[in-house]
CSV table of C-alpha atoms and ligand atoms in Angstrom, one decimal:
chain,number,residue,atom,x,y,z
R,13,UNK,CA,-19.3,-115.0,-17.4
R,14,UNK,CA,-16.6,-114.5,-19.7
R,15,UNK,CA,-15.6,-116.0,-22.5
R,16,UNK,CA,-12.9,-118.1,-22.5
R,17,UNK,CA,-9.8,-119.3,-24.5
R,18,UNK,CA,-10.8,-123.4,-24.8
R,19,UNK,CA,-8.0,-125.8,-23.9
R,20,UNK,CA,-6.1,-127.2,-27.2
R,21,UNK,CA,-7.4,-131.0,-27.6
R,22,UNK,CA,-3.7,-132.4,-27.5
R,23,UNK,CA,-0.4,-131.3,-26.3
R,24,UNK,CA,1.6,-128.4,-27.8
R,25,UNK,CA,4.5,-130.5,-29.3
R,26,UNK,CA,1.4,-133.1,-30.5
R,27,UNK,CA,0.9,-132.0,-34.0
R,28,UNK,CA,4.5,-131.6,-34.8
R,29,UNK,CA,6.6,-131.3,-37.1
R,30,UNK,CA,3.5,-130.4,-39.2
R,31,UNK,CA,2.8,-127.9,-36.9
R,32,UNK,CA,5.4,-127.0,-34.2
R,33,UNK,CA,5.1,-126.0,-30.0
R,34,UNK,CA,6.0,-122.5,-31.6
R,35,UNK,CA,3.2,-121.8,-33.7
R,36,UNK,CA,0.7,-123.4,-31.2
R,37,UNK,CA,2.2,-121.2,-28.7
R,38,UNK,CA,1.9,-118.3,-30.7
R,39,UNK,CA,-0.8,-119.0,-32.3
R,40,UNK,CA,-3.2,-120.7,-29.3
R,41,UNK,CA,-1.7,-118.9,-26.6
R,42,UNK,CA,-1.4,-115.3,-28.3
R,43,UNK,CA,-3.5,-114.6,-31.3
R,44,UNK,CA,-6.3,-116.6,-29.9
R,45,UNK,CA,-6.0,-115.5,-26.6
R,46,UNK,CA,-5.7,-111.8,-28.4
R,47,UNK,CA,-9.1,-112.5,-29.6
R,48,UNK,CA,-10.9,-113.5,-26.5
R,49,UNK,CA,-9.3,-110.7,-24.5
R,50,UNK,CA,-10.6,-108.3,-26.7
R,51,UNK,CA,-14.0,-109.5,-26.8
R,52,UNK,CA,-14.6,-109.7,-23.1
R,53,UNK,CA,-13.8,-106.0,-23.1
R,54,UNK,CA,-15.8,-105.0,-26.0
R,55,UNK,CA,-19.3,-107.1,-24.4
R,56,UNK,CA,-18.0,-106.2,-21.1
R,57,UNK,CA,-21.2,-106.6,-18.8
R,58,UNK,CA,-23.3,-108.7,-21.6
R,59,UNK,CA,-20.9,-111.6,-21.7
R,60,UNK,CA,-24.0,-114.2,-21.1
R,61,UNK,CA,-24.5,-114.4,-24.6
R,62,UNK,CA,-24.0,-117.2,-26.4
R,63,UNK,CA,-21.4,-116.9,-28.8
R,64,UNK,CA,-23.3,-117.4,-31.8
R,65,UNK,CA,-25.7,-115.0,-30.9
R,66,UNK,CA,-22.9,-112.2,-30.6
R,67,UNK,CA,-21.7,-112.8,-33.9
R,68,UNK,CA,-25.0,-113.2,-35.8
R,69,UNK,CA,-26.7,-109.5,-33.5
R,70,UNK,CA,-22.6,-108.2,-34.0
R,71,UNK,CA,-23.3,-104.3,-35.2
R,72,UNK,CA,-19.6,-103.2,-34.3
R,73,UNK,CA,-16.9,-104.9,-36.9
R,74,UNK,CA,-14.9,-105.1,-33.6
R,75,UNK,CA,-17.6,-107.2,-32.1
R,76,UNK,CA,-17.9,-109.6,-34.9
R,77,UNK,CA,-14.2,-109.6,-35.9
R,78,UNK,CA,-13.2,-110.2,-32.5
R,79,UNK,CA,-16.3,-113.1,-31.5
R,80,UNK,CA,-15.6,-114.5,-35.2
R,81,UNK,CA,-12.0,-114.9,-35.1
R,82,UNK,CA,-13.3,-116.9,-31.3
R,83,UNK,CA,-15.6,-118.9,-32.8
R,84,UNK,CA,-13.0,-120.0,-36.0
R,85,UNK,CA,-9.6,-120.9,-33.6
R,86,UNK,CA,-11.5,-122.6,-31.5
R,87,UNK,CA,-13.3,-124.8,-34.1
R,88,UNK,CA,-10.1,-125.1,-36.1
R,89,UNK,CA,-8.1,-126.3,-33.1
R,90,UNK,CA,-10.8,-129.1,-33.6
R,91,UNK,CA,-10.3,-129.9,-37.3
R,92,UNK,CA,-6.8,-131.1,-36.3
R,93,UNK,CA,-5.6,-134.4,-34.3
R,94,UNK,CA,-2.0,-135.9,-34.0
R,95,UNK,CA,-3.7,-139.1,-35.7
R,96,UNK,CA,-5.0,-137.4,-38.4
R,97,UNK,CA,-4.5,-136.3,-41.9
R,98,UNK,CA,-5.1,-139.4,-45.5
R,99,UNK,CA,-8.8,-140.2,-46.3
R,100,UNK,CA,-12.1,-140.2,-44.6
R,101,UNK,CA,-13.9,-143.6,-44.4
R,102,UNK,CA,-17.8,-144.0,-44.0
R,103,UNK,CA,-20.6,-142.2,-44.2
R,104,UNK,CA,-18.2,-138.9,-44.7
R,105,UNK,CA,-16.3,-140.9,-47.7
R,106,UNK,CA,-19.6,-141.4,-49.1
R,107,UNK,CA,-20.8,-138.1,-48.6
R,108,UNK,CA,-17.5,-136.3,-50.4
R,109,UNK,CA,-17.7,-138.8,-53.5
R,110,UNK,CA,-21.4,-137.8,-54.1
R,111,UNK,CA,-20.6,-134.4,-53.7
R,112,UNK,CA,-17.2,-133.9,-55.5
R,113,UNK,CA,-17.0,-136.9,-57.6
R,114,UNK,CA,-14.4,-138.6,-55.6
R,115,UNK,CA,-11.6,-137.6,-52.9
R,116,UNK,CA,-9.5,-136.6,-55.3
R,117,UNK,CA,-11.1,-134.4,-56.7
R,118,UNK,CA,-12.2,-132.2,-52.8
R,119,UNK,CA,-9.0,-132.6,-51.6
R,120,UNK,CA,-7.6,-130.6,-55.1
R,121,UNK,CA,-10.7,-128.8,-54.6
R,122,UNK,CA,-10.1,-127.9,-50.8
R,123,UNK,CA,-6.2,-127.0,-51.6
R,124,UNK,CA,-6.7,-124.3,-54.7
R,125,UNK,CA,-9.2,-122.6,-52.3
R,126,UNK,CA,-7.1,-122.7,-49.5
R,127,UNK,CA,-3.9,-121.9,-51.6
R,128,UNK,CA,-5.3,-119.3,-53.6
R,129,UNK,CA,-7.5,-117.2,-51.0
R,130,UNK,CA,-5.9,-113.3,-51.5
R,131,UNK,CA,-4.4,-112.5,-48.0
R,132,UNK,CA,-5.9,-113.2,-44.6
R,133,UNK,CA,-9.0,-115.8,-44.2
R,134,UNK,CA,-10.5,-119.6,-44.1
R,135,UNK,CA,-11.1,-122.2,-46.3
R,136,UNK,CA,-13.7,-124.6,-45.5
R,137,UNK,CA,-16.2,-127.6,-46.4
R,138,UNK,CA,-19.4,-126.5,-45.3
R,139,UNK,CA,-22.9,-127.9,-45.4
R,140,UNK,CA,-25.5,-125.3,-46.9
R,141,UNK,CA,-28.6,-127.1,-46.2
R,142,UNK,CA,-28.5,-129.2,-49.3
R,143,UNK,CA,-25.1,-130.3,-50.0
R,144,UNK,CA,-21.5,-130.1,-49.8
R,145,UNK,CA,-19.3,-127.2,-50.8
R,146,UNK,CA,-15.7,-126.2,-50.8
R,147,UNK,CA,-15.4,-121.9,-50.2
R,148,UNK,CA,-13.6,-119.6,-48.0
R,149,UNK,CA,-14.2,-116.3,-46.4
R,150,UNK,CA,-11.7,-113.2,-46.0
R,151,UNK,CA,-10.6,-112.1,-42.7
R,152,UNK,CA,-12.9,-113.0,-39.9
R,153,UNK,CA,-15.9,-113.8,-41.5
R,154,UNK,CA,-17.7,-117.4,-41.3
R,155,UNK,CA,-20.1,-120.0,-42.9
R,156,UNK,CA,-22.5,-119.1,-39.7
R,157,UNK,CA,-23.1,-115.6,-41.4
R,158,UNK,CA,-23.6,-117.4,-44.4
R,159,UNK,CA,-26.3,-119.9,-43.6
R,160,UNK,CA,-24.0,-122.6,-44.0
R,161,UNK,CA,-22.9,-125.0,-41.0
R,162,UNK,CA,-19.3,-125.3,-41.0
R,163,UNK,CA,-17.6,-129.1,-41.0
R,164,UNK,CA,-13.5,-128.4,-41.4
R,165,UNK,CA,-11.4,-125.1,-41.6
R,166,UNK,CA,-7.7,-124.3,-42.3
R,167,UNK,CA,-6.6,-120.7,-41.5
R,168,UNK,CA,-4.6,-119.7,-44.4
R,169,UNK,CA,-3.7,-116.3,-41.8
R,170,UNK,CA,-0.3,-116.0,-41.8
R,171,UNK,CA,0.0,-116.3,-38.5
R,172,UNK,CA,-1.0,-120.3,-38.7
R,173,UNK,CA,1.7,-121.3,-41.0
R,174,UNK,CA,4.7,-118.7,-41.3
R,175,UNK,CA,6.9,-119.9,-38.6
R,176,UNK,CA,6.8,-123.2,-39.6
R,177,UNK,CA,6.3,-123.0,-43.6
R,178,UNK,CA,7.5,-119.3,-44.1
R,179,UNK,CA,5.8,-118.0,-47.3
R,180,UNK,CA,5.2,-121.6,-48.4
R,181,UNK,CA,1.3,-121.9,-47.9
R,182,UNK,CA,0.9,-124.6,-50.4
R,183,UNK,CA,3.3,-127.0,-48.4
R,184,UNK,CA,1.4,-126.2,-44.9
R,185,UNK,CA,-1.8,-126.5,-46.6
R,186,UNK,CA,-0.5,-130.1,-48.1
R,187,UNK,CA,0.5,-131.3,-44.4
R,188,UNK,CA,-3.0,-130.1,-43.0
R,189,UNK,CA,-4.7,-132.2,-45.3
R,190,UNK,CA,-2.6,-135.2,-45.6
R,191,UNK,CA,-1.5,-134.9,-42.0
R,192,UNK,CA,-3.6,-133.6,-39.8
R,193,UNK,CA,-7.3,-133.5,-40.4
R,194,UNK,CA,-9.5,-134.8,-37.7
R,195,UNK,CA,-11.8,-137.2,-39.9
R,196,UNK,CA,-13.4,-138.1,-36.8
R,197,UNK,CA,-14.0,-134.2,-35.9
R,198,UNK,CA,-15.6,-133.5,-39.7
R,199,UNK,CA,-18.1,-137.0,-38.9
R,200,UNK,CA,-19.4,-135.3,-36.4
R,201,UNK,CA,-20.1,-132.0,-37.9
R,202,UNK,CA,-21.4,-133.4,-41.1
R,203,UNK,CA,-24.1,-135.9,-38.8
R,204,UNK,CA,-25.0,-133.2,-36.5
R,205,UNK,CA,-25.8,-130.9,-39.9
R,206,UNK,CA,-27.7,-133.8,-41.9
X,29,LIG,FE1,-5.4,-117.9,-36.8
């Protein structure tokens, strides 16, 4: 079986005006779809695999650029929710203050990555087995290569934010965080990686 693009988890006008129908369109319906395209030709007739597996036993670039860039739209898709955005509460909120101090201090944290990654890539919070950490990887590459389990992206591609925010990363980055995070989404990950 193929892989396939995954439905988004709200409507395309949901996440605006933070995000708008065009970049979803564009950016769900093109770029990702770009992706998935290109890796069901590049496995063509070993398509069973499990994602995962085709990125970490990748030895084309193609093959992992193309499965990577998969894997991280269709997780990031999930980091965002028309009810999202402000601060964590529970066991997460707990988890960030032991790990950065206080919320304040990952969301500044989170930002200057995301902000000052050179060019194409992803910030994230990951979980490396021990603790919490803020990084970010250029172009297609991800915390599973890494060791680390991924809890929350933001794609700092152009792609994500240049309709909507132009050249103005900072001010996209700023309405992801205090906008759109899925809380609930990043719960999940951290108690399925603890
Ligand atoms: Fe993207």
């Amino acid at each position: 079986m193929a892989f396939s693009l995954p439905s988004l988890p709200y409507s395309l006008d949901a996440l605006a005006p933070h995000l708008s129908r065009e970049t979803l369109e564009l950016h769900h319906g093109k770029h990702h779809q770009k992706y998935v395209d290109t890796l069901n030709g590049l496995v063509e007739g070993k398509s069973n695999a499990d994602l995962d597996d085709v990125i970490l036993g990748a030895d084309d670039d193609k093959v992992f650029d193309n499965a990577a860039q998969h894997w991280n739209h269709s997780f990031y898709w999930q980091c965002m929710s028309p009810e999202g955005g402000g601060q964590p509460s529970g066991e997460l909120a707990e988890e960030l203050d032991r790990a950065f101090g206080s919320y304040d201090v990952f969301r500044k944290e989170l930002a200057e990555e995301a902000e000052t990654h050179f060019a194409s890539g992803w910030a994230w919070l990951v979980h490396d087995g021990s603790e919490l950490l803020v990084t970010s990887t250029h172009d297609a590459d991800l915390p599973l290569k890494h060791g680390q389990r991924a809890l929350l992206t933001i794609d700092v591609w152009e792609h994500a934010y240049y309709v909507d925010y132009q050249n103005k990363r900072p001010d996209y980055i700023a309405a992801f965080l205090d906008s759109l995070i899925s809380w609930e989404f990043v719960a999940q990950n951290l108690a399925a990686a603890t």
